[in-house]
Amino acid sequence: MLLLILYYLVLPFVLAALVVRLIRRYGADPVPEGVRRAVAADPPEPKTFRVLEVEGGVESRDARLTKIGDFDAQDKAVDAAYRRRGEEPKPGLAWLVLNDRGDILQEVD
């Protein structure tokens, strides 16, 4: 009976925890260094979302970042990014929606 409990209850959770740990370690999607520096220089308020305009490519070292604004809801930030995209349809521009920790939630090209 104890073996059945270990086999059907404990073992799946242990394996799932190992898989999650491996995904976090090797499957990370790192934030580009320029975005990380911009967020560190001017950190957003807790529980807000920031929109950045990127000129020159997100992964590029010489990308120019412009802060569009901070929003209290993610959908408002995404709407602002799409609104800016409609106003300035230039090639090479992208807009990033970041959370308060600086993680990229959405990229609008």
PDB file of C-alpha atoms in Angstrom:
ATOM      1  CA  MET A   1       0.000   0.000   0.000  1.00  0.00           C
ATOM      2  CA  LEU A   2       2.807   2.392   0.875  1.00  0.00           C
ATOM      3  CA  LEU A   3       4.530   1.638  -2.421  1.00  0.00           C
ATOM      4  CA  LEU A   4       1.370   2.523  -4.336  1.00  0.00           C
ATOM      5  CA  ILE A   5       1.106   5.859  -2.542  1.00  0.00           C
ATOM      6  CA  LEU A   6       4.751   6.621  -3.273  1.00  0.00           C
ATOM      7  CA  TYR A   7       4.423   5.516  -6.886  1.00  0.00           C
ATOM      8  CA  TYR A   8       1.195   7.330  -7.755  1.00  0.00           C
ATOM      9  CA  LEU A   9       1.378  10.427  -5.530  1.00  0.00           C
ATOM     10  CA  VAL A  10       4.917  11.272  -4.487  1.00  0.00           C
ATOM     11  CA  LEU A  11       6.914  10.237  -7.547  1.00  0.00           C
ATOM     12  CA  PRO A  12       4.929  12.342 -10.087  1.00  0.00           C
ATOM     13  CA  PHE A  13       5.330  15.487  -7.960  1.00  0.00           C
ATOM     14  CA  VAL A  14       9.049  14.900  -7.505  1.00  0.00           C
ATOM     15  CA  LEU A  15       9.515  14.391 -11.245  1.00  0.00           C
ATOM     16  CA  ALA A  16       7.432  17.486 -12.018  1.00  0.00           C
ATOM     17  CA  ALA A  17       9.564  19.548  -9.626  1.00  0.00           C
ATOM     18  CA  LEU A  18      12.723  18.335 -11.372  1.00  0.00           C
ATOM     19  CA  VAL A  19      11.315  19.185 -14.800  1.00  0.00           C
ATOM     20  CA  VAL A  20      10.358  22.688 -13.626  1.00  0.00           C
ATOM     21  CA  ARG A  21      13.842  23.185 -12.189  1.00  0.00           C
ATOM     22  CA  LEU A  22      15.454  22.106 -15.480  1.00  0.00           C
ATOM     23  CA  ILE A  23      13.199  24.410 -17.492  1.00  0.00           C
ATOM     24  CA  ARG A  24      14.061  27.364 -15.270  1.00  0.00           C
ATOM     25  CA  ARG A  25      17.777  26.665 -15.493  1.00  0.00           C
ATOM     26  CA  TYR A  26      18.227  25.875 -19.181  1.00  0.00           C
ATOM     27  CA  GLY A  27      15.152  27.364 -20.828  1.00  0.00           C
ATOM     28  CA  ALA A  28      15.582  30.947 -19.714  1.00  0.00           C
ATOM     29  CA  ASP A  29      14.757  33.698 -22.166  1.00  0.00           C
ATOM     30  CA  PRO A  30      17.193  36.385 -21.062  1.00  0.00           C
ATOM     31  CA  VAL A  31      16.315  40.048 -21.219  1.00  0.00           C
ATOM     32  CA  PRO A  32      18.719  41.971 -23.505  1.00  0.00           C
ATOM     33  CA  GLU A  33      21.403  43.934 -21.690  1.00  0.00           C
ATOM     34  CA  GLY A  34      20.225  47.323 -22.961  1.00  0.00           C
ATOM     35  CA  VAL A  35      16.705  46.753 -21.652  1.00  0.00           C
ATOM     36  CA  ARG A  36      18.083  45.507 -18.343  1.00  0.00           C
ATOM     37  CA  ARG A  37      20.232  48.648 -17.973  1.00  0.00           C
ATOM     38  CA  ALA A  38      17.309  50.944 -18.832  1.00  0.00           C
ATOM     39  CA  VAL A  39      15.091  49.299 -16.220  1.00  0.00           C
ATOM     40  CA  ALA A  40      17.862  49.404 -13.606  1.00  0.00           C
ATOM     41  CA  ALA A  41      18.458  53.108 -14.252  1.00  0.00           C
ATOM     42  CA  ASP A  42      14.763  53.998 -13.880  1.00  0.00           C
ATOM     43  CA  PRO A  43      12.893  51.130 -12.175  1.00  0.00           C
ATOM     44  CA  PRO A  44       9.104  51.067 -12.555  1.00  0.00           C
ATOM     45  CA  GLU A  45       6.772  51.289  -9.582  1.00  0.00           C
ATOM     46  CA  PRO A  46       5.574  47.977  -8.117  1.00  0.00           C
ATOM     47  CA  LYS A  47       2.595  46.403  -9.892  1.00  0.00           C
ATOM     48  CA  THR A  48       2.923  48.610 -12.975  1.00  0.00           C
ATOM     49  CA  PHE A  49       3.708  47.840 -16.587  1.00  0.00           C
ATOM     50  CA  ARG A  50       6.133  49.858 -18.702  1.00  0.00           C
ATOM     51  CA  VAL A  51       6.191  50.367 -22.458  1.00  0.00           C
ATOM     52  CA  LEU A  52       9.564  50.981 -24.122  1.00  0.00           C
ATOM     53  CA  GLU A  53      10.113  51.969 -27.733  1.00  0.00           C
ATOM     54  CA  VAL A  54      13.151  50.273 -29.256  1.00  0.00           C
ATOM     55  CA  GLU A  55      14.799  51.681 -32.354  1.00  0.00           C
ATOM     56  CA  GLY A  56      17.423  49.549 -34.040  1.00  0.00           C
ATOM     57  CA  GLY A  57      16.398  46.061 -32.909  1.00  0.00           C
ATOM     58  CA  VAL A  58      15.848  44.572 -29.487  1.00  0.00           C
ATOM     59  CA  GLU A  59      18.989  42.426 -29.483  1.00  0.00           C
ATOM     60  CA  SER A  60      21.207  45.153 -30.943  1.00  0.00           C
ATOM     61  CA  ARG A  61      23.870  46.770 -28.754  1.00  0.00           C
ATOM     62  CA  ASP A  62      23.258  50.210 -30.238  1.00  0.00           C
ATOM     63  CA  ALA A  63      19.475  50.113 -29.839  1.00  0.00           C
ATOM     64  CA  ARG A  64      17.902  53.365 -28.674  1.00  0.00           C
ATOM     65  CA  LEU A  65      15.295  52.914 -25.926  1.00  0.00           C
ATOM     66  CA  THR A  66      12.582  55.470 -25.228  1.00  0.00           C
ATOM     67  CA  LYS A  67      10.173  55.186 -22.312  1.00  0.00           C
ATOM     68  CA  ILE A  68       6.577  55.578 -23.492  1.00  0.00           C
ATOM     69  CA  GLY A  69       4.960  55.348 -20.073  1.00  0.00           C
ATOM     70  CA  ASP A  70       3.960  53.308 -17.037  1.00  0.00           C
ATOM     71  CA  PHE A  71       0.488  51.779 -16.794  1.00  0.00           C
ATOM     72  CA  ASP A  72      -1.451  50.144 -13.979  1.00  0.00           C
ATOM     73  CA  ALA A  73      -2.817  47.305 -16.137  1.00  0.00           C
ATOM     74  CA  GLN A  74      -1.151  45.116 -18.734  1.00  0.00           C
ATOM     75  CA  ASP A  75      -3.944  45.524 -21.275  1.00  0.00           C
ATOM     76  CA  LYS A  76      -3.604  49.321 -21.118  1.00  0.00           C
ATOM     77  CA  ALA A  77       0.142  49.011 -21.720  1.00  0.00           C
ATOM     78  CA  VAL A  78      -0.382  46.695 -24.696  1.00  0.00           C
ATOM     79  CA  ASP A  79      -3.026  49.054 -26.109  1.00  0.00           C
ATOM     80  CA  ALA A  80      -0.582  51.964 -25.797  1.00  0.00           C
ATOM     81  CA  ALA A  81       2.106  49.970 -27.623  1.00  0.00           C
ATOM     82  CA  TYR A  82      -0.269  49.124 -30.481  1.00  0.00           C
ATOM     83  CA  ARG A  83      -1.489  52.734 -30.588  1.00  0.00           C
ATOM     84  CA  ARG A  84       2.112  53.962 -30.983  1.00  0.00           C
ATOM     85  CA  ARG A  85       2.664  51.338 -33.652  1.00  0.00           C
ATOM     86  CA  GLY A  86      -0.274  52.748 -35.609  1.00  0.00           C
ATOM     87  CA  GLU A  87       1.004  56.318 -35.241  1.00  0.00           C
ATOM     88  CA  GLU A  88       4.593  55.589 -36.321  1.00  0.00           C
ATOM     89  CA  PRO A  89       4.742  52.708 -38.811  1.00  0.00           C
ATOM     90  CA  LYS A  90       8.507  52.997 -39.400  1.00  0.00           C
ATOM     91  CA  PRO A  91      10.558  49.859 -40.068  1.00  0.00           C
ATOM     92  CA  GLY A  92      13.019  48.978 -37.350  1.00  0.00           C
ATOM     93  CA  LEU A  93      10.807  50.129 -34.473  1.00  0.00           C
ATOM     94  CA  ALA A  94       9.545  47.747 -31.813  1.00  0.00           C
ATOM     95  CA  TRP A  95       7.681  48.275 -28.567  1.00  0.00           C
ATOM     96  CA  LEU A  96       8.244  46.212 -25.446  1.00  0.00           C
ATOM     97  CA  VAL A  97       5.778  45.735 -22.604  1.00  0.00           C
ATOM     98  CA  LEU A  98       7.641  45.057 -19.342  1.00  0.00           C
ATOM     99  CA  ASN A  99       6.420  44.144 -15.886  1.00  0.00           C
ATOM    100  CA  ASP A 100       7.721  45.733 -12.687  1.00  0.00           C
ATOM    101  CA  ARG A 101      10.650  43.279 -12.526  1.00  0.00           C
ATOM    102  CA  GLY A 102      11.839  44.141 -16.033  1.00  0.00           C
ATOM    103  CA  ASP A 103      10.704  40.924 -17.720  1.00  0.00           C
ATOM    104  CA  ILE A 104       9.500  41.283 -21.308  1.00  0.00           C
ATOM    105  CA  LEU A 105       5.841  40.302 -21.438  1.00  0.00           C
ATOM    106  CA  GLN A 106       5.107  41.236 -25.029  1.00  0.00           C
ATOM    107  CA  GLU A 107       6.948  42.597 -28.055  1.00  0.00           C
ATOM    108  CA  VAL A 108       5.051  44.567 -30.691  1.00  0.00           C
ATOM    109  CA  ASP A 109       6.834  44.912 -34.040  1.00  0.00           C
TER     110      ASP A 109
END
